[in-house]
């Protein structure tokens, strides 16, 4: 699983697809999600505007598995 660090409260699923090079432009997100199964926290997700936050796990078969890390939350996560 690959960690994706963000410096905002959330990113959208469409932004993540572009960041991971699953798509080459943001305009392809809708098509990609219609043609491919993407899982967010183990559940199928087709909304390109789905907000992904710290701790969310995204599985894109044949592309990769990613966990969202918000650098602001990482500083407060003390175990």
Coordinates of C-alpha atoms in Angstrom, one line a residue:
X1 CA 0.0 0.0 0.0
X2 CA 1.3 3.4 -1.0
X3 CA 0.8 6.5 1.3
X4 CA -0.4 9.7 -0.4
X5 CA 0.3 12.8 1.7
X6 CA -2.0 15.8 1.3
X7 CA -1.7 19.2 2.8
X8 CA -5.5 20.0 2.6
X9 CA -8.5 18.7 4.6
X10 CA -9.5 16.4 1.7
X11 CA -9.0 15.7 -2.0
X12 CA -11.6 14.3 -4.4
X13 CA -11.5 10.9 -6.0
X14 CA -11.0 12.6 -9.4
X15 CA -7.9 14.4 -8.1
X16 CA -6.5 11.1 -6.7
X17 CA -7.0 9.4 -10.0
X18 CA -4.9 12.1 -11.6
X19 CA -2.2 12.1 -8.9
X20 CA -1.8 8.3 -9.3
X21 CA -1.6 8.6 -13.1
X22 CA -4.6 6.3 -13.5
X23 CA -5.9 9.1 -15.8
X24 CA -4.0 11.7 -17.7
X25 CA -6.5 14.6 -17.3
X26 CA -9.2 15.5 -14.8
X27 CA -11.8 15.2 -17.6
X28 CA -11.2 11.5 -17.8
X29 CA -12.4 10.8 -14.2
X30 CA -16.0 10.3 -15.1
X31 CA -15.2 7.8 -17.9
X32 CA -12.6 6.0 -15.8
X33 CA -15.1 5.5 -12.9
X34 CA -17.8 4.2 -15.4
X35 CA -15.4 1.7 -16.9
X36 CA -13.4 0.6 -13.8
X37 CA -14.2 -0.5 -10.3
X38 CA -12.7 1.7 -7.6
X39 CA -13.0 0.9 -3.9
X40 CA -12.9 3.5 -1.1
X41 CA -12.6 1.9 2.3
X42 CA -13.7 -1.4 0.9
X43 CA -16.9 -0.1 -0.9
X44 CA -17.4 0.6 -4.6
X45 CA -17.3 4.3 -5.4
X46 CA -18.3 6.0 -8.7
X47 CA -18.5 9.6 -7.7
X48 CA -15.5 11.6 -8.9
X49 CA -16.3 14.3 -6.4
X50 CA -16.1 11.9 -3.4
X51 CA -14.1 13.6 -0.7
X52 CA -11.1 11.5 0.5
X53 CA -9.8 12.3 4.0
X54 CA -7.0 11.3 6.3
X55 CA -7.1 7.5 6.8
X56 CA -9.2 6.6 3.8
X57 CA -7.9 3.6 1.8
X58 CA -8.5 3.6 -2.0
X59 CA -8.0 0.4 -4.0
X60 CA -7.8 0.8 -7.8
X61 CA -7.3 -2.7 -9.3
X62 CA -4.4 -2.9 -11.7
X63 CA -3.2 0.6 -10.5
X64 CA -2.6 0.3 -6.8
X65 CA -3.7 0.7 -3.2
X66 CA -3.4 4.1 -1.5
X67 CA -3.9 5.5 2.0
X68 CA -4.5 9.2 2.5
X69 CA -2.4 11.0 5.0
X70 CA -3.1 14.6 5.9
X71 CA 0.1 16.1 7.2
X72 CA -1.9 18.2 9.7
X73 CA -3.5 15.0 11.2
X74 CA -0.2 13.1 11.2
X75 CA 1.2 15.7 13.6
X76 CA -1.6 15.0 16.1
X77 CA -1.7 11.2 15.7
X78 CA 0.3 10.1 18.7
X79 CA 0.2 6.4 19.6

